[in-house]
PDB file of C-alpha atoms in Angstrom:
ATOM      1  CA  ALA A   1     109.428 128.066 116.311  1.00  0.00           C
ATOM      2  CA  GLU A   2     108.624 124.335 117.189  1.00  0.00           C
ATOM      3  CA  VAL A   3     105.331 124.025 119.027  1.00  0.00           C
ATOM      4  CA  ASN A   4     103.932 120.603 120.164  1.00  0.00           C
ATOM      5  CA  HIS A   5     106.531 118.731 118.352  1.00  0.00           C
ATOM      6  CA  ARG A   6     105.708 120.397 115.093  1.00  0.00           C
ATOM      7  CA  GLU A   7     107.602 123.040 113.089  1.00  0.00           C
ATOM      8  CA  GLY A   8     106.340 126.304 112.886  1.00  0.00           C
ATOM      9  CA  GLY A   9     103.389 125.409 114.664  1.00  0.00           C
ATOM     10  CA  ASN A  10     102.397 128.883 115.917  1.00  0.00           C
ATOM     11  CA  TYR A  11     103.090 130.639 112.256  1.00  0.00           C
ATOM     12  CA  ILE A  12     101.669 128.346 109.631  1.00  0.00           C
ATOM     13  CA  TRP A  13      98.060 128.683 108.380  1.00  0.00           C
ATOM     14  CA  THR A  14      95.919 126.809 105.841  1.00  0.00           C
ATOM     15  CA  ALA A  15      93.686 128.785 103.543  1.00  0.00           C
ATOM     16  CA  GLU A  16      90.412 127.133 105.405  1.00  0.00           C
ATOM     17  CA  GLN A  17      91.538 128.324 108.846  1.00  0.00           C
ATOM     18  CA  VAL A  18      91.952 131.733 107.417  1.00  0.00           C
ATOM     19  CA  ASP A  19      88.433 131.702 106.191  1.00  0.00           C
ATOM     20  CA  GLU A  20      87.184 130.482 109.248  1.00  0.00           C
ATOM     21  CA  ILE A  21      88.935 132.939 111.215  1.00  0.00           C
ATOM     22  CA  LEU A  22      88.085 135.776 109.224  1.00  0.00           C
ATOM     23  CA  ARG A  23      84.352 134.982 108.558  1.00  0.00           C
ATOM     24  CA  GLY A  24      84.052 134.326 112.548  1.00  0.00           C
ATOM     25  CA  ALA A  25      85.775 138.112 112.763  1.00  0.00           C
ATOM     26  CA  GLY A  26      82.871 139.604 110.608  1.00  0.00           C
ATOM     27  CA  LEU A  27      85.743 139.683 107.796  1.00  0.00           C
ATOM     28  CA  ALA A  28      83.971 137.589 105.261  1.00  0.00           C
ATOM     29  CA  ASP A  29      84.328 140.306 102.474  1.00  0.00           C
ATOM     30  CA  HIS A  30      87.995 140.342 103.348  1.00  0.00           C
ATOM     31  CA  VAL A  31      88.931 136.561 102.709  1.00  0.00           C
ATOM     32  CA  GLU A  32      89.917 136.363  99.064  1.00  0.00           C
ATOM     33  CA  PHE A  33      91.695 139.681  99.772  1.00  0.00           C
ATOM     34  CA  ALA A  34      93.737 138.072 102.478  1.00  0.00           C
ATOM     35  CA  LEU A  35      94.280 135.165 100.428  1.00  0.00           C
ATOM     36  CA  GLU A  36      95.376 136.669  97.347  1.00  0.00           C
ATOM     37  CA  VAL A  37      97.823 139.336  99.268  1.00  0.00           C
ATOM     38  CA  TYR A  38      99.301 136.537 101.586  1.00  0.00           C
ATOM     39  CA  GLY A  39      99.763 134.054  98.592  1.00  0.00           C
ATOM     40  CA  PHE A  40      97.439 131.420  99.530  1.00  0.00           C
ATOM     41  CA  ASN A  41      96.391 131.626  95.940  1.00  0.00           C
ATOM     42  CA  ALA A  42      99.862 130.203  94.802  1.00  0.00           C
ATOM     43  CA  GLY A  43      99.771 127.375  97.203  1.00  0.00           C
ATOM     44  CA  PRO A  44     101.487 126.159 100.480  1.00  0.00           C
ATOM     45  CA  ASN A  45     104.739 127.136 100.930  1.00  0.00           C
ATOM     46  CA  PHE A  46     105.992 125.484 103.797  1.00  0.00           C
ATOM     47  CA  THR A  47     106.194 121.821 104.844  1.00  0.00           C
ATOM     48  CA  ASP A  48     107.468 120.524 108.339  1.00  0.00           C
ATOM     49  CA  PRO A  49     110.897 118.636 107.433  1.00  0.00           C
ATOM     50  CA  HIS A  50     110.181 116.249 110.450  1.00  0.00           C
ATOM     51  CA  HIS A  51     106.477 115.525 109.361  1.00  0.00           C
ATOM     52  CA  PRO A  52     105.943 115.846 105.737  1.00  0.00           C
ATOM     53  CA  GLU A  53     102.848 113.498 106.612  1.00  0.00           C
ATOM     54  CA  ASP A  54     101.020 116.834 108.016  1.00  0.00           C
ATOM     55  CA  GLY A  55     100.825 117.894 104.387  1.00  0.00           C
ATOM     56  CA  ALA A  56     102.042 121.555 103.114  1.00  0.00           C
ATOM     57  CA  LYS A  57     100.795 124.742 104.511  1.00  0.00           C
ATOM     58  CA  HIS A  58     101.606 128.711 104.346  1.00  0.00           C
ATOM     59  CA  VAL A  59     103.771 130.724 106.237  1.00  0.00           C
ATOM     60  CA  VAL A  60     102.186 134.349 106.043  1.00  0.00           C
ATOM     61  CA  HIS A  61     103.908 136.714 103.809  1.00  0.00           C
ATOM     62  CA  LEU A  62     102.981 139.617 101.324  1.00  0.00           C
ATOM     63  CA  VAL A  63     103.497 138.328  97.998  1.00  0.00           C
ATOM     64  CA  ALA A  64     104.596 142.016  96.662  1.00  0.00           C
ATOM     65  CA  ARG A  65     105.095 145.506  97.971  1.00  0.00           C
ATOM     66  CA  PRO A  66     102.046 146.865  99.606  1.00  0.00           C
ATOM     67  CA  ASP A  67     101.747 149.745  97.124  1.00  0.00           C
ATOM     68  CA  ALA A  68     102.045 147.448  94.301  1.00  0.00           C
ATOM     69  CA  LEU A  69      99.235 145.166  95.660  1.00  0.00           C
ATOM     70  CA  ALA A  70      97.352 148.308  96.197  1.00  0.00           C
ATOM     71  CA  ALA A  71      97.495 149.291  92.596  1.00  0.00           C
ATOM     72  CA  LYS A  72      96.724 145.905  91.144  1.00  0.00           C
ATOM     73  CA  MET A  73      93.604 145.706  93.356  1.00  0.00           C
ATOM     74  CA  ASN A  74      92.406 149.352  92.420  1.00  0.00           C
ATOM     75  CA  LEU A  75      93.035 150.357  95.807  1.00  0.00           C
ATOM     76  CA  SER A  76      93.805 153.569  97.456  1.00  0.00           C
ATOM     77  CA  PRO A  77      97.174 153.053  99.845  1.00  0.00           C
ATOM     78  CA  GLY A  78      95.016 153.837 102.825  1.00  0.00           C
ATOM     79  CA  GLU A  79      92.116 151.352 101.959  1.00  0.00           C
ATOM     80  CA  PHE A  80      94.861 148.713 101.205  1.00  0.00           C
ATOM     81  CA  ASN A  81      96.312 149.205 104.564  1.00  0.00           C
ATOM     82  CA  ALA A  82      92.858 149.406 106.280  1.00  0.00           C
ATOM     83  CA  ARG A  83      91.782 145.938 105.078  1.00  0.00           C
ATOM     84  CA  LEU A  84      95.300 144.277 105.865  1.00  0.00           C
ATOM     85  CA  THR A  85      95.431 145.787 109.264  1.00  0.00           C
ATOM     86  CA  CYS A  86      91.691 143.963 110.250  1.00  0.00           C
ATOM     87  CA  ILE A  87      92.888 140.663 108.800  1.00  0.00           C
ATOM     88  CA  ASN A  88      96.348 141.046 110.522  1.00  0.00           C
ATOM     89  CA  GLU A  89      94.158 142.030 113.884  1.00  0.00           C
ATOM     90  CA  ALA A  90      91.843 138.872 113.435  1.00  0.00           C
ATOM     91  CA  LEU A  91      94.745 136.449 112.607  1.00  0.00           C
ATOM     92  CA  LEU A  92      96.925 137.600 115.372  1.00  0.00           C
ATOM     93  CA  ALA A  93      94.037 137.102 117.918  1.00  0.00           C
ATOM     94  CA  ALA A  94      93.759 133.638 116.908  1.00  0.00           C
ATOM     95  CA  ARG A  95      97.295 133.057 116.741  1.00  0.00           C
ATOM     96  CA  ASP A  96      97.535 134.274 120.165  1.00  0.00           C
ATOM     97  CA  GLN A  97      95.027 131.406 121.382  1.00  0.00           C
ATOM     98  CA  ARG A  98      97.426 128.630 119.911  1.00  0.00           C
ATOM     99  CA  ASP A  99     100.124 127.001 121.926  1.00  0.00           C
ATOM    100  CA  GLN A 100     102.905 129.247 122.008  1.00  0.00           C
ATOM    101  CA  PRO A 101     106.667 128.284 121.465  1.00  0.00           C
ATOM    102  CA  LEU A 102     108.937 128.236 124.471  1.00  0.00           C
ATOM    103  CA  THR A 103     111.748 130.662 124.806  1.00  0.00           C
ATOM    104  CA  ASP A 104     115.224 129.409 123.586  1.00  0.00           C
ATOM    105  CA  ASP A 105     117.249 131.486 126.382  1.00  0.00           C
ATOM    106  CA  LYS A 106     120.669 129.574 125.632  1.00  0.00           C
ATOM    107  CA  ILE A 107     123.885 131.688 124.492  1.00  0.00           C
ATOM    108  CA  LEU A 108     125.634 130.511 121.635  1.00  0.00           C
ATOM    109  CA  ALA A 109     129.446 131.877 121.568  1.00  0.00           C
ATOM    110  CA  GLY A 110     129.195 132.482 117.469  1.00  0.00           C
ATOM    111  CA  TRP A 111     125.929 134.678 117.693  1.00  0.00           C
ATOM    112  CA  ASN A 112     127.322 136.637 120.617  1.00  0.00           C
ATOM    113  CA  GLY A 113     130.564 137.144 118.442  1.00  0.00           C
ATOM    114  CA  LEU A 114     128.463 138.695 115.682  1.00  0.00           C
ATOM    115  CA  MET A 115     126.357 140.754 118.131  1.00  0.00           C
ATOM    116  CA  ILE A 116     129.702 141.690 119.549  1.00  0.00           C
ATOM    117  CA  ALA A 117     131.324 143.009 116.092  1.00  0.00           C
ATOM    118  CA  GLY A 118     128.154 145.046 115.389  1.00  0.00           C
ATOM    119  CA  MET A 119     128.075 146.555 118.540  1.00  0.00           C
ATOM    120  CA  ALA A 120     131.522 147.668 118.596  1.00  0.00           C
ATOM    121  CA  ASP A 121     131.252 149.070 115.037  1.00  0.00           C
ATOM    122  CA  GLY A 122     128.027 150.798 115.638  1.00  0.00           C
ATOM    123  CA  GLY A 123     129.572 152.534 118.695  1.00  0.00           C
ATOM    124  CA  ARG A 124     132.559 153.348 116.962  1.00  0.00           C
ATOM    125  CA  VAL A 125     130.716 154.837 113.810  1.00  0.00           C
ATOM    126  CA  LEU A 126     127.754 156.372 115.904  1.00  0.00           C
ATOM    127  CA  GLY A 127     130.247 157.512 118.683  1.00  0.00           C
ATOM    128  CA  GLU A 128     128.086 155.731 121.077  1.00  0.00           C
ATOM    129  CA  PRO A 129     130.182 154.341 124.266  1.00  0.00           C
ATOM    130  CA  ARG A 130     127.079 152.413 125.433  1.00  0.00           C
ATOM    131  CA  TYR A 131     127.371 150.059 122.504  1.00  0.00           C
ATOM    132  CA  ILE A 132     130.857 149.586 122.991  1.00  0.00           C
ATOM    133  CA  GLU A 133     130.543 148.616 126.415  1.00  0.00           C
ATOM    134  CA  ALA A 134     127.812 146.415 125.804  1.00  0.00           C
ATOM    135  CA  ALA A 135     129.951 144.482 123.309  1.00  0.00           C
ATOM    136  CA  ARG A 136     133.032 144.625 125.862  1.00  0.00           C
ATOM    137  CA  GLY A 137     130.521 143.178 128.597  1.00  0.00           C
ATOM    138  CA  ALA A 138     129.351 140.391 126.464  1.00  0.00           C
ATOM    139  CA  ALA A 139     132.813 139.454 125.168  1.00  0.00           C
ATOM    140  CA  THR A 140     133.931 139.402 128.952  1.00  0.00           C
ATOM    141  CA  PHE A 141     131.006 136.956 129.629  1.00  0.00           C
ATOM    142  CA  VAL A 142     131.947 134.771 126.698  1.00  0.00           C
ATOM    143  CA  LEU A 143     135.464 134.310 127.163  1.00  0.00           C
ATOM    144  CA  GLU A 144     135.174 134.136 130.790  1.00  0.00           C
ATOM    145  CA  LYS A 145     132.345 131.559 131.106  1.00  0.00           C
ATOM    146  CA  MET A 146     132.226 129.875 128.044  1.00  0.00           C
ATOM    147  CA  ARG A 147     135.518 128.195 128.286  1.00  0.00           C
ATOM    148  CA  GLY A 148     136.260 124.409 128.855  1.00  0.00           C
ATOM    149  CA  PRO A 149     138.846 122.871 131.146  1.00  0.00           C
ATOM    150  CA  HIS A 150     141.223 123.067 127.971  1.00  0.00           C
ATOM    151  CA  GLY A 151     141.028 126.543 127.680  1.00  0.00           C
ATOM    152  CA  GLY A 152     139.026 126.480 124.645  1.00  0.00           C
ATOM    153  CA  LEU A 153     135.795 127.983 123.606  1.00  0.00           C
ATOM    154  CA  LEU A 154     132.199 126.133 124.379  1.00  0.00           C
ATOM    155  CA  ARG A 155     129.464 126.690 121.874  1.00  0.00           C
ATOM    156  CA  THR A 156     126.577 126.981 124.330  1.00  0.00           C
ATOM    157  CA  SER A 157     125.601 128.471 127.680  1.00  0.00           C
ATOM    158  CA  ARG A 158     122.312 127.883 129.599  1.00  0.00           C
ATOM    159  CA  GLN A 159     121.291 128.355 133.254  1.00  0.00           C
ATOM    160  CA  GLY A 160     125.299 129.312 134.108  1.00  0.00           C
ATOM    161  CA  ARG A 161     126.433 126.085 132.536  1.00  0.00           C
ATOM    162  CA  ALA A 162     128.558 126.078 129.439  1.00  0.00           C
ATOM    163  CA  LYS A 163     128.865 123.107 127.369  1.00  0.00           C
ATOM    164  CA  ILE A 164     129.706 121.584 123.976  1.00  0.00           C
ATOM    165  CA  ASP A 165     133.183 122.422 122.192  1.00  0.00           C
ATOM    166  CA  ALA A 166     132.917 125.342 120.250  1.00  0.00           C
ATOM    167  CA  PHE A 167     132.522 124.769 116.303  1.00  0.00           C
ATOM    168  CA  LEU A 168     134.928 126.951 113.588  1.00  0.00           C
ATOM    169  CA  GLU A 169     131.669 129.506 113.236  1.00  0.00           C
ATOM    170  CA  ASP A 170     131.984 130.273 116.896  1.00  0.00           C
ATOM    171  CA  TYR A 171     135.683 130.790 117.083  1.00  0.00           C
ATOM    172  CA  ALA A 172     135.504 132.846 113.854  1.00  0.00           C
ATOM    173  CA  PHE A 173     132.535 135.228 115.119  1.00  0.00           C
ATOM    174  CA  MET A 174     134.430 135.690 118.165  1.00  0.00           C
ATOM    175  CA  ILE A 175     137.623 136.480 116.604  1.00  0.00           C
ATOM    176  CA  ARG A 176     135.913 138.964 114.430  1.00  0.00           C
TER     177      ARG A 176
END
C-alpha cells in the first residue's frame, strides 16, 4: 500500500509515534502494553525496499494469540481485549488522518482465474447457483474483453482497456 512514494506508508509505525498517539489520546498507561503486544519491543519488522534510507519501522501485528498474551500479562481476556480496543481505536483514528493509498482498480486475468475457480467450486459444494453465475460472468468478461488481436489472453484491464500479453500464471489460473 504505497503512499507518497513510500511502501506501506499508511500502515507502518515507529514506537515513538505509538507513544505520542496513545499519550495524546489519554492512554499513557497503555503505551508499554501496546509496544509489547504489537512486537515493538522485538525491533522493527519492515524496511521499504525502495527507500532503505528511511530506516526500519513496524507493521503492527499481535506477537502471539490474544489468550496467550493475556495470560502472560496476568489479565483476563476481557481486560486484555478492552485495552487492545482502546489502543486500536486511537491508532486507527491517527491512521485515518494520514494520506491514504490509492485504490488499485485494475483487473488481472490470473487473479480472476483464482476467484473464478473458488466461486465455481464454492457454488457447487454449497449448492449456491449465484456463486456459479458470478464465476461464469467473470470468466465471460476475461475471455471476451481481455484478449489481444492475436487471440491470446491479456494480463490486465483497466477503464475498459486491456493490455500486456498474459504471463504463464494468468493462463494457468484461467485454465483451472
